[in-house]
PDB file of C-alpha atoms in Angstrom:
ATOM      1  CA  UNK A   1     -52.173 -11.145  -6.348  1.00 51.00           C
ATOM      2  CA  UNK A   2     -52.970 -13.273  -3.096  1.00 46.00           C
ATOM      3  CA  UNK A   3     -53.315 -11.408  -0.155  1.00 50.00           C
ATOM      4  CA  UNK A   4     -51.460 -13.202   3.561  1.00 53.00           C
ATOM      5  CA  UNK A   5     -53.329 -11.780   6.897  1.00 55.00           C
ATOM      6  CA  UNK A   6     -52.255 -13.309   9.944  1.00 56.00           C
ATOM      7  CA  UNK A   7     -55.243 -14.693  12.589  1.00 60.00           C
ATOM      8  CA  UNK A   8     -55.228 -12.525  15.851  1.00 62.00           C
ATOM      9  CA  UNK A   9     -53.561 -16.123  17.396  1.00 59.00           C
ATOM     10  CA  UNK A  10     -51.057 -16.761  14.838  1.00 64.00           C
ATOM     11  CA  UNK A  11     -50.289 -12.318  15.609  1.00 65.00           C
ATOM     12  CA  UNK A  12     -49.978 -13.406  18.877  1.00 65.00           C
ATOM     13  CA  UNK A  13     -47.711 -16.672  18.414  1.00 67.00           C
ATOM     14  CA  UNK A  14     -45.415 -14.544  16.222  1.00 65.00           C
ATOM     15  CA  UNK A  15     -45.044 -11.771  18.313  1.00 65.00           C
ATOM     16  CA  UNK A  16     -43.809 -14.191  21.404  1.00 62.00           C
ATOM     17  CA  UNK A  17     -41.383 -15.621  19.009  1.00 68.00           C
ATOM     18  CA  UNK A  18     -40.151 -12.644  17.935  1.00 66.00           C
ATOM     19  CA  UNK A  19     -39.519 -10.955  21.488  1.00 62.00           C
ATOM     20  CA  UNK A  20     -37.751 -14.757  22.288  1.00 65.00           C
ATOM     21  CA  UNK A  21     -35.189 -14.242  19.643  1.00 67.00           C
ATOM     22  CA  UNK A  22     -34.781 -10.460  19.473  1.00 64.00           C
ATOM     23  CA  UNK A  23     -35.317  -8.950  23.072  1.00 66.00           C
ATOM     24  CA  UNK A  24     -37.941  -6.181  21.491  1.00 67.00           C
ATOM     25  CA  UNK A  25     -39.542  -5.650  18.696  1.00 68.00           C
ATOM     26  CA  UNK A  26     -41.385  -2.624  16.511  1.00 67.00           C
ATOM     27  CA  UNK A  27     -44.761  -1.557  18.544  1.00 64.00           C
ATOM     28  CA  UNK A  28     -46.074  -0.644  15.430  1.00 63.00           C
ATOM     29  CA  UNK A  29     -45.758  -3.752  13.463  1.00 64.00           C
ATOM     30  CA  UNK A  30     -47.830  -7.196  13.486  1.00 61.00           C
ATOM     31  CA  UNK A  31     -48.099 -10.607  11.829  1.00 62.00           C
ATOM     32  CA  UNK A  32     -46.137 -10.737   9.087  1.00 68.00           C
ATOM     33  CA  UNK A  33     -44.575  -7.706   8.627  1.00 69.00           C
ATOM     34  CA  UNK A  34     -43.305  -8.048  11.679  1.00 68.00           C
ATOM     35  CA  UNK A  35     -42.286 -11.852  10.732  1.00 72.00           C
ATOM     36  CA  UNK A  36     -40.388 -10.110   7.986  1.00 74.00           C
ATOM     37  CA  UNK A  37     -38.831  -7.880   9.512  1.00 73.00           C
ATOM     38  CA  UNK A  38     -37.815 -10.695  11.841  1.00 75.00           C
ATOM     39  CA  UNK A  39     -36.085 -12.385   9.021  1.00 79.00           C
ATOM     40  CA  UNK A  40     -34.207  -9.367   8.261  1.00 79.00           C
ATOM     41  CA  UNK A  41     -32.986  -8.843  11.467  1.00 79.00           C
ATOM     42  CA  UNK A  42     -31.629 -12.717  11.639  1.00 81.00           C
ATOM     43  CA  UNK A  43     -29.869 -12.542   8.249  1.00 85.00           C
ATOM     44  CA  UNK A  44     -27.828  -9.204   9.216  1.00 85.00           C
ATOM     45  CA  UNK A  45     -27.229 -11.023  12.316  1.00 85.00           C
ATOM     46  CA  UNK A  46     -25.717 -14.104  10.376  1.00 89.00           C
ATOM     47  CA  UNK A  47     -23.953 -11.997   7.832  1.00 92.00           C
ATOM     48  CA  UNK A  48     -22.271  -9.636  11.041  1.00 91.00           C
ATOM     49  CA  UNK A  49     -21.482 -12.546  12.885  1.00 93.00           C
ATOM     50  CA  UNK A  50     -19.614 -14.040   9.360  1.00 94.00           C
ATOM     51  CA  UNK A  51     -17.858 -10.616   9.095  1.00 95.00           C
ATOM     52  CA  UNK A  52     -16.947 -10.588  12.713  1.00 95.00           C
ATOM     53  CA  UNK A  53     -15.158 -13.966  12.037  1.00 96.00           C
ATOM     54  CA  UNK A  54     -13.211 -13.244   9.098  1.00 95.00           C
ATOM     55  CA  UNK A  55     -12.371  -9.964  10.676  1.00 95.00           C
ATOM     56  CA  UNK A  56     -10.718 -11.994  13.215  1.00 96.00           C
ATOM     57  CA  UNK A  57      -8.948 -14.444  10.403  1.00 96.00           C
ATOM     58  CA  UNK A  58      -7.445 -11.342   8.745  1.00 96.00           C
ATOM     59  CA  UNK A  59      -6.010  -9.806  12.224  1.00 96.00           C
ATOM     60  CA  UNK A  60      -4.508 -13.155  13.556  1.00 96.00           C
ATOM     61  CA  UNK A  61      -2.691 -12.914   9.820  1.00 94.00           C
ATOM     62  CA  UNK A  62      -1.422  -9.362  10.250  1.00 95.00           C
ATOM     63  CA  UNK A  63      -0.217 -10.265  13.821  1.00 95.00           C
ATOM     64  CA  UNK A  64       3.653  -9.910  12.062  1.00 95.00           C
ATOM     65  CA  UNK A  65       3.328  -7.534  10.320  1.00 95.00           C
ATOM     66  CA  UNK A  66       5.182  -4.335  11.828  1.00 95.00           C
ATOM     67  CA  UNK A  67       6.322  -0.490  11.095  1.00 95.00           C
ATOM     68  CA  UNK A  68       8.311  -0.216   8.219  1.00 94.00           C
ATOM     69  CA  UNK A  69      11.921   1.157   8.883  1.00 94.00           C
ATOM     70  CA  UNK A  70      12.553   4.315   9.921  1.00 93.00           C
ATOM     71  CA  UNK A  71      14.423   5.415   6.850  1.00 93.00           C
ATOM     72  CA  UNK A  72      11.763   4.507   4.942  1.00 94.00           C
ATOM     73  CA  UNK A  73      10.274   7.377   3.844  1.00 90.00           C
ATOM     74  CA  UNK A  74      13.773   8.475   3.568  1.00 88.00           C
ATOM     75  CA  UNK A  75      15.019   5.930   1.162  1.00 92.00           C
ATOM     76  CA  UNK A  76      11.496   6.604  -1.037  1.00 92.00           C
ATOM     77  CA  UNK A  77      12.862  10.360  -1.304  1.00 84.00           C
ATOM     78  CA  UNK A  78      16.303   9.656  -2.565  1.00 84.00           C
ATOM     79  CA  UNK A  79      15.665   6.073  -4.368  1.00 89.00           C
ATOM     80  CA  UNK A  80      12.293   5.956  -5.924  1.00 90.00           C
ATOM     81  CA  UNK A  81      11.950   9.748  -6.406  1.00 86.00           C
ATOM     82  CA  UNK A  82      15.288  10.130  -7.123  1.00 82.00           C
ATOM     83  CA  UNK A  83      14.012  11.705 -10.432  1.00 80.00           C
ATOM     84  CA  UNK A  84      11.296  13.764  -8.697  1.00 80.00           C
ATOM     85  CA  UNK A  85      14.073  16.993  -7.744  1.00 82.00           C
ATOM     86  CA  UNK A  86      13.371  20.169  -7.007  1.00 86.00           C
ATOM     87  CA  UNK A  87      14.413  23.690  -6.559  1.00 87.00           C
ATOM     88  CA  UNK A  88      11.567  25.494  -4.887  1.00 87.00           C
ATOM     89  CA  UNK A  89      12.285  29.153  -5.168  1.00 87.00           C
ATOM     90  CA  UNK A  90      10.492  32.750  -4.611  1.00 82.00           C
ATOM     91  CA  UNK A  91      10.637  34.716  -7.891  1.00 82.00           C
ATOM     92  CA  UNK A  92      12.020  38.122  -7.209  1.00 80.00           C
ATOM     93  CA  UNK A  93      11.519  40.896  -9.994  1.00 80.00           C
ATOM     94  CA  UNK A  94      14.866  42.456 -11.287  1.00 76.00           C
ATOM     95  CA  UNK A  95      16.817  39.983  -8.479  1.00 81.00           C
ATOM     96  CA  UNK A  96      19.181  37.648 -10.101  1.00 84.00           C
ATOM     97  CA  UNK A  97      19.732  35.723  -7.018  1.00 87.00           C
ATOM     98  CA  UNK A  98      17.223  34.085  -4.425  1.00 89.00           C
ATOM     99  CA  UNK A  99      16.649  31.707  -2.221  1.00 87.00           C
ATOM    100  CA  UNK A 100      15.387  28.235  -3.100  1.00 88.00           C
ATOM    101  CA  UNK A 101      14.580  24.974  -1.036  1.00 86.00           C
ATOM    102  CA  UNK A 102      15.943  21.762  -2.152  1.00 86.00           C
ATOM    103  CA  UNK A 103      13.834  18.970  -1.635  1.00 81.00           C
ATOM    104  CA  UNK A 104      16.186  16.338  -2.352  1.00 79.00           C
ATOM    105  CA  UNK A 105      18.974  17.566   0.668  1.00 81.00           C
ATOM    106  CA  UNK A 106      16.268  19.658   2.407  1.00 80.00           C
ATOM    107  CA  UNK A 107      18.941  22.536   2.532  1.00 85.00           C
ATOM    108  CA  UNK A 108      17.965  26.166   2.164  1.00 87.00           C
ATOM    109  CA  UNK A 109      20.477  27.587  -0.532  1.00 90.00           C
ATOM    110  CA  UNK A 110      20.740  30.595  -3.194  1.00 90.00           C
ATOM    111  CA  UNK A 111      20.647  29.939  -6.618  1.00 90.00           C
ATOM    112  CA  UNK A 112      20.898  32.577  -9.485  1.00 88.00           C
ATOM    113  CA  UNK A 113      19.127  32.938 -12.511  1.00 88.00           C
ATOM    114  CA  UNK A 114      16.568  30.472 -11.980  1.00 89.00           C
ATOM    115  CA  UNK A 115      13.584  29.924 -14.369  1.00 87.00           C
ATOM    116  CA  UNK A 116      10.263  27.972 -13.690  1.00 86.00           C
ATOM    117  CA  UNK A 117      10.311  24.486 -15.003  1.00 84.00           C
ATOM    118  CA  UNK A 118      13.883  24.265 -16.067  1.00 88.00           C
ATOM    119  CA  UNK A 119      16.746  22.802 -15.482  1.00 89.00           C
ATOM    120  CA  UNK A 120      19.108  23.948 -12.371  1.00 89.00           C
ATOM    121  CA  UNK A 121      21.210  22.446  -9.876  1.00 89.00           C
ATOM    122  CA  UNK A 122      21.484  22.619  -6.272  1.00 90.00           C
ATOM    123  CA  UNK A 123      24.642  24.230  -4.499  1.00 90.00           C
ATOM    124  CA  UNK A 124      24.062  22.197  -1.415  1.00 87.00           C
ATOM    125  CA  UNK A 125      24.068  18.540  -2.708  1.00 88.00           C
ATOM    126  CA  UNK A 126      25.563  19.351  -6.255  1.00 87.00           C
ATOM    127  CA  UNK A 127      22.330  16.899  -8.172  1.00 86.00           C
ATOM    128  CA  UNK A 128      20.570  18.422 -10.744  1.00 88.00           C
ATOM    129  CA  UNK A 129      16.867  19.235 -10.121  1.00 88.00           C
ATOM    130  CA  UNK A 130      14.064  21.118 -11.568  1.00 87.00           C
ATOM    131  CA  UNK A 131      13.268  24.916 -10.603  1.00 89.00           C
ATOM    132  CA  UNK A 132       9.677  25.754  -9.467  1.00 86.00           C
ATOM    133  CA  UNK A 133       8.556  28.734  -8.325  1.00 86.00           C
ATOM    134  CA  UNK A 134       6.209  29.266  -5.197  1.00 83.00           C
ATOM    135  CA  UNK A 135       3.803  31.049  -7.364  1.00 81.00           C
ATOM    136  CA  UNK A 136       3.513  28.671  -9.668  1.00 80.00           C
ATOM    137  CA  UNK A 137       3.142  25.915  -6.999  1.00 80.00           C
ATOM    138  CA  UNK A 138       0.514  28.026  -5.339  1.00 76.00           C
ATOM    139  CA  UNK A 139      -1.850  28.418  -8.691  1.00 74.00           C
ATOM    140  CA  UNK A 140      -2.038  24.656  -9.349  1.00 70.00           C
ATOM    141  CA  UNK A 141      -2.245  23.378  -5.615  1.00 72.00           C
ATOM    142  CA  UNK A 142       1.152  21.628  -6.088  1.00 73.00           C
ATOM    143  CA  UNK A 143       2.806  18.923  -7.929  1.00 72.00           C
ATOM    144  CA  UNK A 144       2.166  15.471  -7.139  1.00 76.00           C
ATOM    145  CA  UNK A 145       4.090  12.567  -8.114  1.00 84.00           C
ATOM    146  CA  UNK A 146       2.883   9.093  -7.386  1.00 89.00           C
ATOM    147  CA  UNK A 147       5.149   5.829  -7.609  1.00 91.00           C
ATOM    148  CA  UNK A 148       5.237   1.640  -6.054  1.00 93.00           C
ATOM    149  CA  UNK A 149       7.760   0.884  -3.743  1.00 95.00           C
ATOM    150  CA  UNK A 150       7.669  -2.215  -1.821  1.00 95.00           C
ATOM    151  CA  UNK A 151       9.276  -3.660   1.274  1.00 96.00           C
ATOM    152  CA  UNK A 152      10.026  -7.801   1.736  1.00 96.00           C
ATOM    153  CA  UNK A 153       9.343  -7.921   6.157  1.00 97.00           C
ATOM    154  CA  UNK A 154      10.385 -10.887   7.164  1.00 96.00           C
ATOM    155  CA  UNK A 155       8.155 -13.318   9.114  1.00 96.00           C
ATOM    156  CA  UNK A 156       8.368 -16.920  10.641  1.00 95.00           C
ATOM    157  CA  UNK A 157       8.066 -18.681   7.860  1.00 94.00           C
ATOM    158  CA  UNK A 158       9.301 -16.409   4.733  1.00 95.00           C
ATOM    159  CA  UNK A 159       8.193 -12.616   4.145  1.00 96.00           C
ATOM    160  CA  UNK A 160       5.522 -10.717   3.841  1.00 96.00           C
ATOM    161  CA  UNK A 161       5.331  -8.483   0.379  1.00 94.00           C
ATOM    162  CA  UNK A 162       4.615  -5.497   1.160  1.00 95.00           C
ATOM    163  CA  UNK A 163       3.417  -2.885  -2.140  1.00 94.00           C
ATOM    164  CA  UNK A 164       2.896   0.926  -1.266  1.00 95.00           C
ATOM    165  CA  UNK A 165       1.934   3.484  -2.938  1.00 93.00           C
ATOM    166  CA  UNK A 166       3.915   6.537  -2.580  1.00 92.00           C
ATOM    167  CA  UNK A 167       2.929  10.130  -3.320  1.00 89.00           C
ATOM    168  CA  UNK A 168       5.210  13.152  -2.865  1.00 85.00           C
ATOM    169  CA  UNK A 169       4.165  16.485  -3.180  1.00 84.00           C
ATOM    170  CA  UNK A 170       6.094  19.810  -4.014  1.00 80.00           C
ATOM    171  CA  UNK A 171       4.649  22.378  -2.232  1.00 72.00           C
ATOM    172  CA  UNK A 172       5.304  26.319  -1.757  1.00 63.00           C
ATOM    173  CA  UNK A 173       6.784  25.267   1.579  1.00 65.00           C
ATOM    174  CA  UNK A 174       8.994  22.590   0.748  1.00 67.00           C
ATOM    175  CA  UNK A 175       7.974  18.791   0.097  1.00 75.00           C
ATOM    176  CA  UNK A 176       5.920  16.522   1.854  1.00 80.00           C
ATOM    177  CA  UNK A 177       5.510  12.889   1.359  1.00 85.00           C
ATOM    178  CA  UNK A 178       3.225  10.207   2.526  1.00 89.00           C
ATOM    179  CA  UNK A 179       2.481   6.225   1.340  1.00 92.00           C
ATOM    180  CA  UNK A 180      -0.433   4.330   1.739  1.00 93.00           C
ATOM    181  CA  UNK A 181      -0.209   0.129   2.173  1.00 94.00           C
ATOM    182  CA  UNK A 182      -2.636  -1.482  -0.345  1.00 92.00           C
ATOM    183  CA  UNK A 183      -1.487  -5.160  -0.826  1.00 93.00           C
ATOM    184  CA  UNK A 184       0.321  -8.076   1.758  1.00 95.00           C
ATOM    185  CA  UNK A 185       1.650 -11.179  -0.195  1.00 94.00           C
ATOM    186  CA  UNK A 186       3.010 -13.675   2.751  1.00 95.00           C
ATOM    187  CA  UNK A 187       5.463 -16.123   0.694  1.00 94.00           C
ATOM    188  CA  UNK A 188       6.797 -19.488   2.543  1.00 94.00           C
ATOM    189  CA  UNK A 189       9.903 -20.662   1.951  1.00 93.00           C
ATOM    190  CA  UNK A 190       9.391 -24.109   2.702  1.00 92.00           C
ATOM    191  CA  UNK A 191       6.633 -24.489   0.060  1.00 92.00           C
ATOM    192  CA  UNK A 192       8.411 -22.211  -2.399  1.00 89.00           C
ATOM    193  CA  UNK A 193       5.145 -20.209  -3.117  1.00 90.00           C
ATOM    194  CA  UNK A 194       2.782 -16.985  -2.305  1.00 91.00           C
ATOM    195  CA  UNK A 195       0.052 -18.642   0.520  1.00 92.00           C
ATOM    196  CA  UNK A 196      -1.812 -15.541   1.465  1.00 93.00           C
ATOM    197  CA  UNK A 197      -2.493 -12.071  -0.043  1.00 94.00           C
ATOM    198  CA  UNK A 198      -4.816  -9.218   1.411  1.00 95.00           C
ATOM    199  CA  UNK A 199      -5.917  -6.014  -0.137  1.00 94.00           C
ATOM    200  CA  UNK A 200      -6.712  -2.871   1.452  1.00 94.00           C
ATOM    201  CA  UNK A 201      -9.776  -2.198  -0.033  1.00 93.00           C
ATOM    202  CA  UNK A 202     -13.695  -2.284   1.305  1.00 94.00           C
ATOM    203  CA  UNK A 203     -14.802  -5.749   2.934  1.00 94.00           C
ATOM    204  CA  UNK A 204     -18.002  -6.355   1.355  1.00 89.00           C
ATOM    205  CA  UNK A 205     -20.698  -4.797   0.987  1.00 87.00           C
ATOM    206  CA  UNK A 206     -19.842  -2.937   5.122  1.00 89.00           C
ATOM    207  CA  UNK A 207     -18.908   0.369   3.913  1.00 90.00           C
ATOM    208  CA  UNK A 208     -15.701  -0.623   6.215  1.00 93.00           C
ATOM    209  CA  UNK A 209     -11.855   0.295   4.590  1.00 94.00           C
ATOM    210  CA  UNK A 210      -9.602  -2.642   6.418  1.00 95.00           C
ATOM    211  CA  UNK A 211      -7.643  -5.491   5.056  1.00 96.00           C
ATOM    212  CA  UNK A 212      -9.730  -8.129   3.203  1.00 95.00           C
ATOM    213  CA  UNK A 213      -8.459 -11.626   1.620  1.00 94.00           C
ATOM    214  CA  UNK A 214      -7.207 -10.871  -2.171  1.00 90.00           C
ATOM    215  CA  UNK A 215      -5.829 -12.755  -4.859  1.00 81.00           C
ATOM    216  CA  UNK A 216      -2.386 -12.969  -5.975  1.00 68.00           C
ATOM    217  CA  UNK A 217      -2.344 -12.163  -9.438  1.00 60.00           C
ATOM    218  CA  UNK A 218      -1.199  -8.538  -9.620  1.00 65.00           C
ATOM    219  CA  UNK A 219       2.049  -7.550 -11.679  1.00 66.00           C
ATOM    220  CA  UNK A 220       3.232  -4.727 -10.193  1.00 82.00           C
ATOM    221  CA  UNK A 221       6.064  -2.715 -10.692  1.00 89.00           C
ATOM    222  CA  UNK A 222       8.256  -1.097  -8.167  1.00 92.00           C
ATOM    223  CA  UNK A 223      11.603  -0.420  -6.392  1.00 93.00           C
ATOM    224  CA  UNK A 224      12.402  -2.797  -3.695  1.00 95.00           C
ATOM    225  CA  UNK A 225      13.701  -1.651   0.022  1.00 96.00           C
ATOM    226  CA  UNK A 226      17.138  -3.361  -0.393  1.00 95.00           C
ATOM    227  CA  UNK A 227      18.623  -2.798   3.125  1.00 94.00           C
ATOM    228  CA  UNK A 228      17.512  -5.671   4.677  1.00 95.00           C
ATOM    229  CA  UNK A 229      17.613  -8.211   1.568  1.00 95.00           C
ATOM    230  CA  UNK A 230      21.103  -9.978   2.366  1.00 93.00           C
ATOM    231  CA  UNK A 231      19.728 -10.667   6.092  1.00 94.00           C
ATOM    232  CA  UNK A 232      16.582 -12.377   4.876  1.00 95.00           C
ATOM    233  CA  UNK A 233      17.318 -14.205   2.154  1.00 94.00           C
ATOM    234  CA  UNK A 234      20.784 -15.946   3.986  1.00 92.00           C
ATOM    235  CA  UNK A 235      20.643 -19.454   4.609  1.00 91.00           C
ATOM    236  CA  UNK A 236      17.664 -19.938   1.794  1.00 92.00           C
ATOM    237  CA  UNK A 237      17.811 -20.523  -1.960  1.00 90.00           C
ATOM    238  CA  UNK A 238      18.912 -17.308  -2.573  1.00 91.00           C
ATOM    239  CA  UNK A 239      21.716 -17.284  -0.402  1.00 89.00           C
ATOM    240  CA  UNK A 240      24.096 -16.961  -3.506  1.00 89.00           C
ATOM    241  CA  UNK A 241      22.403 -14.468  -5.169  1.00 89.00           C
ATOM    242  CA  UNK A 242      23.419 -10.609  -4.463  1.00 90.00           C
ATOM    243  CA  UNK A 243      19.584  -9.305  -4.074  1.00 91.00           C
ATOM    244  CA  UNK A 244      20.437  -6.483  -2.536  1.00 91.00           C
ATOM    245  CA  UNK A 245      22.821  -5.141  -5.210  1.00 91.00           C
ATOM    246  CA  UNK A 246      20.284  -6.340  -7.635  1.00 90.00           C
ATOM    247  CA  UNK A 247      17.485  -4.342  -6.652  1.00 91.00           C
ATOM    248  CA  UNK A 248      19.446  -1.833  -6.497  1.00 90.00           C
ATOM    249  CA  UNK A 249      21.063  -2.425 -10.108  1.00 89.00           C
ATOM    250  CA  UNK A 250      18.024  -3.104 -11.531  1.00 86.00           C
ATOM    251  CA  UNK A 251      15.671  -0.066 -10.370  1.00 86.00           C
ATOM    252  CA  UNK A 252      11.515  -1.174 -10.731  1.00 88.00           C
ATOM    253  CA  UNK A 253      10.956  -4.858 -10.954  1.00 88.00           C
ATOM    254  CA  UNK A 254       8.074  -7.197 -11.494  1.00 88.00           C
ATOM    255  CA  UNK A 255       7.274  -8.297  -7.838  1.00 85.00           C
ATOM    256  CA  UNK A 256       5.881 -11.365  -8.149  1.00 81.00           C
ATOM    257  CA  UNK A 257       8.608 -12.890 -10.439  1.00 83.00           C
ATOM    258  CA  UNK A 258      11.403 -11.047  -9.266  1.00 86.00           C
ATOM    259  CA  UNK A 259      11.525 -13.367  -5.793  1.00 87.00           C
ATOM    260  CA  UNK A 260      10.234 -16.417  -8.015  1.00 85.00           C
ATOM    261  CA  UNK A 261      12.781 -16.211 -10.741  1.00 87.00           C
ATOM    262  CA  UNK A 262      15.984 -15.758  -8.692  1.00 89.00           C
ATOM    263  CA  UNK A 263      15.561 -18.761  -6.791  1.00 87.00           C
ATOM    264  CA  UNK A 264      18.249 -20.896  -6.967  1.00 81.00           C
ATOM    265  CA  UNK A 265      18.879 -19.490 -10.594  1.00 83.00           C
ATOM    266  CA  UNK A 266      22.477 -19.715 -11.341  1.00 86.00           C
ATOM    267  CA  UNK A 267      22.235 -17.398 -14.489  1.00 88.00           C
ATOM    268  CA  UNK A 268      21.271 -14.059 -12.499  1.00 87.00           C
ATOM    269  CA  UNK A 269      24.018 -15.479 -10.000  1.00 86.00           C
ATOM    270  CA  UNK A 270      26.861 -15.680 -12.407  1.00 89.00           C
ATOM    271  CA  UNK A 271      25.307 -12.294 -14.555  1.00 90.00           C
ATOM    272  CA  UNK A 272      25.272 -10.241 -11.302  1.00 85.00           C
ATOM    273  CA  UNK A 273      29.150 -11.303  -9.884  1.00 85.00           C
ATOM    274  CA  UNK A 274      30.329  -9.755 -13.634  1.00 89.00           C
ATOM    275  CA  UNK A 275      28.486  -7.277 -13.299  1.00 88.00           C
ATOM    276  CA  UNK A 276      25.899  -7.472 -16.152  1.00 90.00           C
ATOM    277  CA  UNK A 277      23.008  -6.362 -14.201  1.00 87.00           C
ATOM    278  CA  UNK A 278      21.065  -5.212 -17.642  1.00 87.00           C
ATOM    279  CA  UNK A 279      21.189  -8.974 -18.587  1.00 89.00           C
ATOM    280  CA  UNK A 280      20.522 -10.269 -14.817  1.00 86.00           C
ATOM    281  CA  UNK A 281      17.296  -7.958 -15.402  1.00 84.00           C
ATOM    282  CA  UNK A 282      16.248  -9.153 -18.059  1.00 83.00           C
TER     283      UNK A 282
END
């Protein structure tokens, strides 16, 4: 293998270069290792000042983009979990009655009879739900249910779509639950089409969990936020269509083509106003 060594002039020549572009250098270095490690230190430079720039990209893009509703996370409890009902009650030996939280009304009520993992229904709101006990909640560290829901925000030129993932818990003190944002589709109306999507995820290779420029060719399915669909889509292409009753007709939809295939389309139109919301679906 050839061997490089630097002459004690070139050591010197690279050493004044180096202190020129970097301000200081490694006392412990010299000719080309410290040329090398020069290098190094110019590429990061390169590749932070590239990140720093589409870091900037990706924020002027989310400049929009607000809080989601404040019944939000109520709407996700009663629409998207609407299955996800419970009865969370302390077993009491030889008691026939006892108290149990509901987590679909959040009431406090007394229920008799109940028995872990079956069926029972709550006094308070009169909806069937599912009876857990605390102790049984407490051995397995809760249950956890996890389900899409997505919300269309408008912006200048269309909406942005929105896809969450939601997660609610049953715990021995009630129910918690919490969403995390993971995609942004902005869609134009003008040009009739998806021009942007962004994916929380890690940008590059920075160990960094932000918002980074994604593709848009994920199917997802989910429940939509309908209470501000007949707002946003009035005055467009889908002025005649009833997407608020539809999405809430239809339950979980494919995102993508749900927006794409009820634009302008007189079928769902006329299938929706007689109410055949199976065949609007589909």
């Amino acid at each position: 293998d050839a061997q490089w060594h630097a002459m004690p002039e070139t050591d010197t020549l690279i050493r004044q270069q180096v202190i020129r572009d970097h301000g200081s250098i490694p006392k412990e270095m010299t000719g080309l290792d410290l040329a090398e490690w020069a290098q190094t230190k110019t590429r990061h430079k390169q590749r932070d000042a590239r990140w720093d720039r589409i870091r900037r990209e990706i924020d002027n893009e989310m400049v929009e983009i607000r809080e989601p509703p404040k019944d939000f996370g109520r709407w996700l409890i009663r629409e998207v979990f609407r299955d996800a009902h419970y009865l969370v009650y302390q077993y009491r030996k030889g008691k026939r009655e006892t108290t149990a939280f509901c987590t679909r009304c959040g009431k406090t009520v007394t229920i008799r009879d109940p028995r872990n993992r079956k069926p029972g229904r709550c006094p308070g709101c009169h909806v069937d739900a599912t009876c857990i006990s605390k102790n049984s909640l407490e051995q397995t560290n809760g249950y956890i249910k996890r389900k899409h829901a997505a919300y269309l925000q408008p912006t200048r030129a269309g909406f942005c779509l929105r896809v969450f993932q939601a997660c609610f818990a049953v715990e021995s003190g009630g129910c918690k639950i919490d969403w995390q944002e993971w995609n942004r589709s902005f869609y134009d109306f003008v040009l009739g089409q998806y021009t942007k999507c962004f994916v929380w995820k890690e940008f590059e290779t920075s160990g960094e969990t932000r918002w980074c420029w994604g593709l848009q060719n994920q199917i997802v399915t989910a429940m939509v936020y309908p209470k501000n669909l007949k707002k946003l889509f009035a005055g467009t292409a889908w002025k005649y269509v009833p997407m608020a009753e539809l999405v809430k007709r239809c339950g979980e939809l494919e995102l993508q083509r749900f927006v794409e295939r009820t634009r302008g389309n007189l079928g769902v139109e006329h299938l929706a106003k007689h109410g055949l919301w199976n065949l609007a679906r589909d």
